[in-house]
Amino acid sequence: MKTELRGNTTSMSLQNPSLCTTPQTSLLRGCLGSLDGACIEKLLLHCASALESNDVTLAQQVMWVLNNVASSAGDPNQRLTSWFLRALIARSSRVFPTPMNSFGGSSSGTIRRRLMSVTELAGYVDLLPWHRFGFCASNSAINNATQGYSKVHILDLSITHCMQWPTLIDALAKRPEGPPSLRISVPSWRPLVPPFLDLSCEEVGQRLSNFAKFREVPFEFNVIEDSPSKEHPNVHCDNFVLSQLSPSSLQLREDEILVVNCQNWLRYLPDEQKGNSIHSTSSRDAFLDVIQGLNPRIITVVDEDSDLVASSLTSRITTCFNFLWIPFDALETFLPKDSCQRVEYEADIGQKIENIIGFEGNQRIERLESGLNLSLRMKNAGFLSVPFCEETVGEVKFLLDEHASGWGMKNEDDMLMLTWKGHNSVYATAWVPCGFEA
């Protein structure tokens, strides 16, 4: 029997499980048509196990059932399932290239690039508090940490094209003693992940410069030039850390303080240990060593609160499914099912799912670690956490009041945590090198 993956032009021969006589048939029949999240998760895990054990027949059977549950225009469970199914099909076409080669479209690793205007990008980051939460918490911490300094230099490592900084520039302009001079440095390279902007780094910097001039804040914008790897552009982050984050490359000045801002960026540094010696380290740890050597006044780290570094496919599916339902569920509360804005936002999440599930090795770049694990890593690297003040907490609460009632916040262990219906989603932290007092 041939069935089409709903919402996708790719097709695959999926065998109807009702025609098969295997021990798993009863499970597949029982889940057929079910929209229960627990049942869908079991099906995803059965499919992953089949792929890991090279059982093409069982993989086809489970995908047939998932295809009858998934719908890119359905409820949150169905929409989320459709992206997991797409990721599993992409993976299966590489595991079983002969029987499943009709799915070459999703398995090529081609990155979908939807270029946004600045206005569209602003709407994108405002849709959910997923990004603004981190912007707000980090900007408030940076503003407090730089009080009394006349020159501030921010190393911005993020994926949202400097959308964070107009708010900080505005806050600096309101200082009673007058604003400090502000310099922002960004790498010319960024991970090849959404959102994508139809402007260059230099054009973004010019717009920021115009806004800073309007707010009467002395401003400089620097692009740290480097050339990405043609073979693996997404893993070039490793080379950037080793070669570009030096005092000379950053053109650090003695009369300015340095701020390092990491927004949804640390996950793209490889987390595997290099070498087999007891002194081997990962690129993620090497990055923190480099940053500590720069002696920043403060470092802010914001990311999604999920652990997706496991080598086991089944483990990643469980974690990913139980985490990424959050944005799908949140979008359901205020956007219609056929909303173009919703479909495009979900497609960007779908690209992340495909990378987490469909790829391994250097091609699997989405390697999140939880806030708890990040905190342990930071402390082991010689950083001290900085608690967020009541003013920062109040600003974040005010931001969340503008969104659906399901959004909340927890303030635990010097970490602010964005929640949806009580479930952790995004964490914000602030740090100083040992020896600095906040």
Short mmCIF file of C-alpha atoms in Angstrom, two decimals:
data_model
loop_
_atom_site.label_atom_id
_atom_site.label_comp_id
_atom_site.label_asym_id
_atom_site.label_seq_id
_atom_site.Cartn_x
_atom_site.Cartn_y
_atom_site.Cartn_z
CA MET A 1 0.00 0.00 0.00
CA LYS A 2 1.31 3.43 -0.88
CA THR A 3 0.49 6.42 1.29
CA GLU A 4 1.53 10.06 1.15
CA LEU A 5 3.08 11.99 4.04
CA ARG A 6 0.55 14.73 4.71
CA GLY A 7 1.90 18.21 4.24
CA ASN A 8 4.91 16.94 2.29
CA THR A 9 5.46 16.19 -1.37
CA THR A 10 7.72 13.24 -0.57
CA SER A 11 6.26 9.74 -0.70
CA MET A 12 7.30 6.30 0.48
CA SER A 13 6.00 2.77 0.21
CA LEU A 14 4.59 2.05 3.66
CA GLN A 15 3.22 -1.40 4.30
CA ASN A 16 -0.21 -1.53 5.92
CA PRO A 17 0.32 -3.20 9.34
CA SER A 18 -3.08 -4.90 9.05
CA LEU A 19 -1.53 -7.08 6.34
CA CYS A 20 1.39 -8.18 8.51
CA THR A 21 1.62 -10.89 11.15
CA THR A 22 4.30 -9.71 13.57
CA PRO A 23 4.33 -9.44 17.37
CA GLN A 24 4.04 -5.66 17.03
CA THR A 25 0.88 -5.74 14.91
CA SER A 26 -1.53 -5.46 17.85
CA LEU A 27 0.28 -2.38 19.15
CA LEU A 28 0.15 -0.72 15.74
CA ARG A 29 -3.54 -1.49 15.30
CA GLY A 30 -4.31 -0.22 18.79
CA CYS A 31 -2.64 3.12 18.14
CA LEU A 32 -4.10 3.63 14.66
CA GLY A 33 -6.01 6.90 14.70
CA SER A 34 -5.11 7.69 18.31
CA LEU A 35 -4.17 11.27 19.11
CA ASP A 36 -2.86 10.44 22.57
CA GLY A 37 0.63 11.85 23.09
CA ALA A 38 1.82 8.83 25.09
CA CYS A 39 0.78 6.45 22.30
CA ILE A 40 2.44 8.62 19.66
CA GLU A 41 5.64 8.66 21.70
CA LYS A 42 5.59 4.84 21.91
CA LEU A 43 5.21 4.62 18.15
CA LEU A 44 8.11 7.00 17.60
CA LEU A 45 10.29 4.93 19.92
CA HIS A 46 9.30 1.68 18.15
CA CYS A 47 10.26 3.26 14.83
CA ALA A 48 13.58 4.46 16.24
CA SER A 49 14.34 1.02 17.64
CA ALA A 50 13.53 -0.53 14.27
CA LEU A 51 15.87 1.88 12.50
CA GLU A 52 18.65 1.24 15.01
CA SER A 53 18.26 -2.53 14.59
CA ASN A 54 17.95 -2.28 10.77
CA ASP A 55 14.43 -3.76 10.80
CA VAL A 56 13.04 -2.20 7.65
CA THR A 57 9.71 -4.07 7.81
CA LEU A 58 8.84 -2.86 11.29
CA ALA A 59 10.00 0.67 10.48
CA GLN A 60 7.63 0.74 7.49
CA GLN A 61 4.74 -0.55 9.59
CA VAL A 62 5.19 2.04 12.32
CA MET A 63 5.58 4.85 9.81
CA TRP A 64 2.32 3.77 8.18
CA VAL A 65 0.52 4.19 11.51
CA LEU A 66 2.25 7.50 12.27
CA ASN A 67 1.25 8.75 8.83
CA ASN A 68 -2.38 8.10 9.69
CA VAL A 69 -2.03 10.12 12.89
CA ALA A 70 0.14 12.98 11.64
CA SER A 71 -1.28 16.09 10.00
CA SER A 72 0.46 19.39 9.40
CA ALA A 73 -2.96 21.08 9.67
CA GLY A 74 -4.28 19.24 12.73
CA ASP A 75 -4.03 19.74 16.47
CA PRO A 76 -0.65 20.29 18.20
CA ASN A 77 0.00 16.53 18.64
CA GLN A 78 -0.73 15.84 14.97
CA ARG A 79 1.36 18.76 13.75
CA LEU A 80 4.31 17.81 15.96
CA THR A 81 4.03 14.17 14.85
CA SER A 82 4.16 15.19 11.19
CA TRP A 83 7.59 16.74 11.73
CA PHE A 84 8.87 13.74 13.65
CA LEU A 85 7.65 11.48 10.87
CA ARG A 86 9.41 13.62 8.31
CA ALA A 87 12.64 13.40 10.34
CA LEU A 88 12.35 9.62 10.68
CA ILE A 89 11.76 9.25 6.95
CA ALA A 90 14.82 11.39 6.24
CA ARG A 91 16.87 9.19 8.55
CA SER A 92 15.45 5.94 7.15
CA SER A 93 16.32 6.94 3.59
CA ARG A 94 19.95 6.92 4.64
CA VAL A 95 19.73 3.74 6.73
CA PHE A 96 17.82 1.85 3.99
CA PRO A 97 18.82 3.66 0.78
CA THR A 98 17.44 1.01 -1.60
CA PRO A 99 13.89 0.30 -0.36
CA MET A 100 13.35 3.86 0.78
CA ASN A 101 15.21 5.86 -1.85
CA SER A 102 12.04 7.63 -2.96
CA PHE A 103 12.54 9.92 0.04
CA GLY A 104 15.69 11.64 -1.20
CA GLY A 105 14.06 15.07 -0.88
CA SER A 106 14.21 15.18 2.89
CA SER A 107 17.48 13.34 3.31
CA SER A 108 19.76 15.59 1.33
CA GLY A 109 20.48 17.82 4.30
CA THR A 110 19.47 20.92 2.32
CA ILE A 111 18.75 23.77 4.68
CA ARG A 112 15.50 25.62 4.16
CA ARG A 113 16.15 29.35 4.09
CA ARG A 114 13.23 31.73 4.39
CA LEU A 115 14.71 35.22 4.31
CA MET A 116 12.84 37.70 6.50
CA SER A 117 12.72 41.45 6.47
CA VAL A 118 13.51 43.29 9.70
CA THR A 119 9.79 43.84 10.25
CA GLU A 120 9.05 40.14 9.75
CA LEU A 121 11.89 39.20 12.10
CA ALA A 122 10.49 41.51 14.78
CA GLY A 123 7.12 39.79 14.45
CA TYR A 124 8.86 36.41 14.59
CA VAL A 125 10.60 37.07 17.91
CA ASP A 126 7.46 38.68 19.35
CA LEU A 127 5.18 35.76 18.46
CA LEU A 128 6.11 33.82 21.61
CA PRO A 129 8.26 35.02 24.55
CA TRP A 130 10.78 32.32 23.57
CA HIS A 131 13.37 34.91 22.51
CA ARG A 132 12.21 38.09 24.24
CA PHE A 133 12.43 36.39 27.64
CA GLY A 134 16.18 35.93 27.19
CA PHE A 135 16.60 39.40 25.70
CA CYS A 136 14.84 41.01 28.64
CA ALA A 137 16.67 39.07 31.37
CA SER A 138 20.09 39.50 29.74
CA ASN A 139 19.69 43.19 28.94
CA SER A 140 18.66 43.96 32.51
CA ALA A 141 21.63 42.01 33.89
CA ILE A 142 24.00 43.75 31.46
CA ASN A 143 22.58 47.16 32.27
CA ASN A 144 23.10 46.57 36.00
CA ALA A 145 26.60 45.11 35.58
CA THR A 146 27.82 48.07 33.50
CA GLN A 147 26.61 50.81 35.83
CA GLY A 148 29.40 53.30 36.49
CA TYR A 149 31.45 52.39 33.41
CA SER A 150 31.90 54.86 30.57
CA LYS A 151 32.77 52.39 27.79
CA VAL A 152 31.06 49.04 27.19
CA HIS A 153 32.01 46.42 24.60
CA ILE A 154 29.55 43.56 23.93
CA LEU A 155 30.60 40.36 22.16
CA ASP A 156 27.26 39.19 20.77
CA LEU A 157 27.01 35.46 20.04
CA SER A 158 23.40 34.87 19.02
CA ILE A 159 21.18 33.78 16.13
CA THR A 160 18.60 36.59 16.05
CA HIS A 161 20.56 39.25 14.15
CA CYS A 162 20.97 41.80 16.97
CA MET A 163 17.24 42.09 17.66
CA GLN A 164 18.15 42.21 21.36
CA TRP A 165 20.04 45.49 21.31
CA PRO A 166 17.60 48.35 20.55
CA THR A 167 16.02 47.80 23.97
CA LEU A 168 19.40 47.97 25.73
CA ILE A 169 20.41 51.07 23.75
CA ASP A 170 17.18 52.70 24.86
CA ALA A 171 17.88 51.77 28.51
CA LEU A 172 21.43 53.17 28.32
CA ALA A 173 20.10 56.41 26.84
CA LYS A 174 17.91 56.91 29.91
CA ARG A 175 20.75 56.84 32.45
CA PRO A 176 20.66 60.06 34.54
CA GLU A 177 24.45 60.52 34.24
CA GLY A 178 24.29 60.03 30.49
CA PRO A 179 24.90 56.92 28.39
CA PRO A 180 28.22 55.11 28.11
CA SER A 181 29.75 54.56 24.70
CA LEU A 182 28.68 51.17 23.34
CA ARG A 183 30.60 48.88 21.01
CA ILE A 184 29.06 45.65 19.70
CA SER A 185 31.11 42.95 17.97
CA VAL A 186 29.50 40.08 16.09
CA PRO A 187 31.05 37.20 14.12
CA SER A 188 30.52 37.27 10.37
CA TRP A 189 29.66 33.57 10.64
CA ARG A 190 26.53 32.22 12.34
CA PRO A 191 25.02 28.72 12.54
CA LEU A 192 22.90 27.95 9.48
CA VAL A 193 19.66 27.84 11.43
CA PRO A 194 16.48 29.97 11.37
CA PRO A 195 15.71 32.79 11.51
CA PHE A 196 17.39 34.07 8.36
CA LEU A 197 17.49 37.78 7.53
CA ASP A 198 17.63 39.50 4.15
CA LEU A 199 20.33 41.90 5.40
CA SER A 200 24.07 41.48 5.87
CA CYS A 201 25.80 41.93 9.23
CA GLU A 202 27.06 45.31 8.07
CA GLU A 203 23.54 46.47 7.15
CA VAL A 204 22.24 45.35 10.54
CA GLY A 205 25.04 47.31 12.19
CA GLN A 206 24.16 50.42 10.20
CA ARG A 207 20.56 50.25 11.37
CA LEU A 208 21.68 49.88 14.97
CA SER A 209 24.04 52.80 14.51
CA ASN A 210 21.21 54.97 13.21
CA PHE A 211 19.03 54.05 16.18
CA ALA A 212 21.85 54.71 18.66
CA LYS A 213 22.47 58.11 17.04
CA PHE A 214 18.76 58.90 17.39
CA ARG A 215 18.95 57.98 21.10
CA GLU A 216 22.25 59.91 21.46
CA VAL A 217 24.28 56.87 22.51
CA PRO A 218 27.90 56.82 21.20
CA PHE A 219 28.07 53.62 19.17
CA GLU A 220 30.42 51.36 17.19
CA PHE A 221 29.65 48.12 15.38
CA ASN A 222 32.34 45.60 14.43
CA VAL A 223 32.10 42.43 12.35
CA ILE A 224 34.68 39.77 13.21
CA GLU A 225 35.60 38.40 9.82
CA ASP A 226 36.25 34.71 9.22
CA SER A 227 35.69 32.22 6.40
CA PRO A 228 33.34 29.26 6.99
CA SER A 229 34.16 25.70 6.08
CA LYS A 230 32.70 24.75 2.71
CA GLU A 231 32.31 21.10 3.69
CA HIS A 232 30.72 21.59 7.12
CA PRO A 233 29.55 25.20 7.51
CA ASN A 234 27.47 24.35 10.57
CA VAL A 235 30.43 23.07 12.57
CA HIS A 236 32.61 26.06 11.76
CA CYS A 237 31.74 27.42 15.21
CA ASP A 238 34.58 25.26 16.53
CA ASN A 239 37.17 26.97 14.32
CA PHE A 240 35.76 30.39 15.15
CA VAL A 241 36.29 29.84 18.86
CA LEU A 242 39.88 28.71 18.39
CA SER A 243 40.95 31.42 15.97
CA GLN A 244 38.83 34.54 16.42
CA LEU A 245 38.08 35.03 20.10
CA SER A 246 41.36 36.62 21.07
CA PRO A 247 42.06 40.10 22.47
CA SER A 248 43.70 41.09 19.17
CA SER A 249 40.84 39.79 17.00
CA LEU A 250 38.29 41.52 19.22
CA GLN A 251 40.45 44.66 19.35
CA LEU A 252 39.92 44.92 23.10
CA ARG A 253 40.74 48.28 24.63
CA GLU A 254 42.05 48.89 28.12
CA ASP A 255 39.51 51.61 28.92
CA GLU A 256 36.41 49.49 28.17
CA ILE A 257 34.72 46.59 29.92
CA LEU A 258 33.74 43.45 28.04
CA VAL A 259 30.34 41.77 28.10
CA VAL A 260 29.81 38.34 26.49
CA ASN A 261 26.26 37.55 25.42
CA CYS A 262 25.33 33.97 24.39
CA GLN A 263 21.76 33.57 23.19
CA ASN A 264 20.85 30.09 21.86
CA TRP A 265 24.43 29.75 20.64
CA LEU A 266 26.43 27.54 22.99
CA ARG A 267 24.52 24.46 21.78
CA TYR A 268 26.25 24.71 18.40
CA LEU A 269 29.68 24.10 19.89
CA PRO A 270 30.59 20.38 19.81
CA ASP A 271 30.28 18.82 23.25
CA GLU A 272 32.34 15.66 22.64
CA GLN A 273 35.73 15.30 24.30
CA LYS A 274 38.66 15.67 21.90
CA GLY A 275 41.33 13.02 22.25
CA ASN A 276 41.64 10.16 24.73
CA SER A 277 43.92 11.66 27.36
CA ILE A 278 42.80 12.73 30.83
CA HIS A 279 43.44 16.32 29.74
CA SER A 280 41.13 16.14 26.70
CA THR A 281 38.39 18.72 26.51
CA SER A 282 35.39 19.62 24.36
CA SER A 283 35.03 22.68 22.16
CA ARG A 284 32.31 23.87 24.53
CA ASP A 285 34.70 23.81 27.48
CA ALA A 286 37.50 25.29 25.37
CA PHE A 287 35.19 28.19 24.52
CA LEU A 288 34.57 28.89 28.21
CA ASP A 289 38.31 28.81 28.88
CA VAL A 290 38.84 31.37 26.11
CA ILE A 291 36.05 33.58 27.45
CA GLN A 292 37.44 33.47 30.97
CA GLY A 293 40.81 34.56 29.59
CA LEU A 294 39.13 37.66 28.15
CA ASN A 295 38.14 38.66 31.72
CA PRO A 296 34.58 39.84 30.92
CA ARG A 297 32.58 41.93 33.37
CA ILE A 298 29.64 39.58 32.86
CA ILE A 299 28.63 36.70 30.59
CA THR A 300 24.96 35.95 29.92
CA VAL A 301 23.88 32.51 28.71
CA VAL A 302 20.34 31.82 27.49
CA ASP A 303 19.08 28.62 25.88
CA GLU A 304 16.29 26.05 25.81
CA ASP A 305 16.05 23.83 28.87
CA SER A 306 16.43 20.40 27.35
CA ASP A 307 19.18 17.77 27.10
CA LEU A 308 19.68 16.62 23.51
CA VAL A 309 23.30 15.50 23.52
CA ALA A 310 22.62 11.76 23.93
CA SER A 311 24.03 9.41 21.31
CA SER A 312 20.94 7.18 21.61
CA LEU A 313 18.25 7.97 19.05
CA THR A 314 15.45 6.71 21.31
CA SER A 315 16.64 8.93 24.15
CA ARG A 316 16.71 11.99 21.91
CA ILE A 317 13.23 11.24 20.56
CA THR A 318 11.77 10.98 24.07
CA THR A 319 13.39 14.21 25.22
CA CYS A 320 12.66 16.11 22.03
CA PHE A 321 9.00 15.01 21.82
CA ASN A 322 8.35 15.92 25.46
CA PHE A 323 9.97 19.32 25.05
CA LEU A 324 9.04 20.65 21.62
CA TRP A 325 5.31 20.14 22.17
CA ILE A 326 5.55 23.41 24.13
CA PRO A 327 5.75 25.86 21.20
CA PHE A 328 3.22 23.81 19.19
CA ASP A 329 0.78 23.92 22.11
CA ALA A 330 1.40 27.61 22.78
CA LEU A 331 0.77 28.58 19.15
CA GLU A 332 -2.53 26.69 19.25
CA THR A 333 -3.86 29.12 21.88
CA PHE A 334 -3.94 32.21 19.67
CA LEU A 335 -3.32 31.38 16.00
CA PRO A 336 -5.70 29.55 13.64
CA LYS A 337 -4.58 26.22 12.18
CA ASP A 338 -4.09 27.68 8.70
CA SER A 339 -2.16 30.76 9.84
CA CYS A 340 0.86 31.30 7.57
CA GLN A 341 2.78 32.76 10.49
CA ARG A 342 2.08 29.63 12.54
CA VAL A 343 2.98 27.26 9.70
CA GLU A 344 6.30 29.04 9.07
CA TYR A 345 7.21 29.15 12.78
CA GLU A 346 6.46 25.43 13.11
CA ALA A 347 8.50 24.70 9.99
CA ASP A 348 11.53 26.28 11.65
CA ILE A 349 11.00 24.02 14.67
CA GLY A 350 10.58 21.13 12.26
CA GLN A 351 14.01 21.84 10.79
CA LYS A 352 15.42 21.54 14.31
CA ILE A 353 13.60 18.22 14.82
CA GLU A 354 14.97 16.87 11.56
CA ASN A 355 18.50 17.72 12.63
CA ILE A 356 18.08 16.16 16.08
CA ILE A 357 16.48 12.96 14.79
CA GLY A 358 17.66 12.60 11.21
CA PHE A 359 21.39 13.19 11.52
CA GLU A 360 24.45 12.01 13.43
CA GLY A 361 28.08 13.08 13.76
CA ASN A 362 29.11 16.53 12.57
CA GLN A 363 25.80 17.01 10.78
CA ARG A 364 23.85 16.86 14.05
CA ILE A 365 24.41 20.40 15.30
CA GLU A 366 21.42 20.80 17.66
CA ARG A 367 23.04 19.65 20.93
CA LEU A 368 21.17 21.35 23.73
CA GLU A 369 22.04 20.89 27.36
CA SER A 370 19.74 21.74 30.26
CA GLY A 371 20.16 24.75 32.49
CA LEU A 372 21.26 22.49 35.33
CA ASN A 373 24.02 20.91 33.23
CA LEU A 374 25.06 24.29 31.87
CA SER A 375 25.39 25.60 35.42
CA LEU A 376 27.64 22.70 36.37
CA ARG A 377 29.76 23.29 33.28
CA MET A 378 30.10 27.01 34.05
CA LYS A 379 31.08 26.38 37.67
CA ASN A 380 33.62 23.73 36.64
CA ALA A 381 35.09 26.28 34.21
CA GLY A 382 35.64 28.79 37.02
CA PHE A 383 32.59 31.05 36.76
CA LEU A 384 30.34 32.27 39.57
CA SER A 385 26.62 32.73 39.04
CA VAL A 386 25.11 36.20 39.40
CA PRO A 387 21.57 36.35 40.83
CA PHE A 388 19.01 38.41 38.95
CA CYS A 389 17.78 41.41 40.92
CA GLU A 390 14.16 42.15 41.71
CA GLU A 391 14.08 44.83 39.02
CA THR A 392 15.02 42.25 36.38
CA VAL A 393 12.41 39.80 37.67
CA GLY A 394 9.79 42.54 37.50
CA GLU A 395 10.71 43.45 33.92
CA VAL A 396 10.43 39.82 32.82
CA LYS A 397 7.06 39.43 34.56
CA PHE A 398 5.81 42.56 32.79
CA LEU A 399 6.93 41.07 29.46
CA LEU A 400 5.09 37.80 30.12
CA ASP A 401 1.89 39.66 31.01
CA GLU A 402 1.70 40.65 27.34
CA HIS A 403 1.43 36.99 26.30
CA ALA A 404 -0.97 34.09 26.94
CA SER A 405 -1.74 33.19 30.54
CA GLY A 406 0.02 29.82 30.20
CA TRP A 407 3.43 31.49 30.31
CA GLY A 408 5.14 31.83 33.67
CA MET A 409 8.54 32.20 35.28
CA LYS A 410 10.54 30.54 38.04
CA ASN A 411 13.51 32.08 39.84
CA GLU A 412 15.63 29.29 41.29
CA ASP A 413 19.37 28.89 42.00
CA ASP A 414 20.26 32.24 40.37
CA MET A 415 18.48 31.12 37.19
CA LEU A 416 15.36 32.54 35.59
CA MET A 417 13.24 29.91 33.88
CA LEU A 418 10.48 30.57 31.35
CA THR A 419 7.67 28.03 31.73
CA TRP A 420 4.60 27.01 29.74
CA LYS A 421 1.83 25.49 31.84
CA GLY A 422 4.46 24.75 34.48
CA HIS A 423 6.92 23.05 32.10
CA ASN A 424 10.44 24.47 31.76
CA SER A 425 11.19 25.94 28.36
CA VAL A 426 13.97 28.55 28.31
CA TYR A 427 16.55 29.44 30.97
CA ALA A 428 18.51 32.66 31.49
CA THR A 429 21.71 32.84 33.53
CA ALA A 430 24.43 35.40 34.27
CA TRP A 431 28.03 34.71 35.28
CA VAL A 432 31.32 36.35 36.23
CA PRO A 433 34.80 34.84 36.30
CA CYS A 434 36.02 33.82 39.73
CA GLY A 435 37.58 36.88 41.34
CA PHE A 436 34.95 39.28 40.02
CA GLU A 437 32.31 40.50 42.41
CA ALA A 438 28.91 41.31 40.95
#
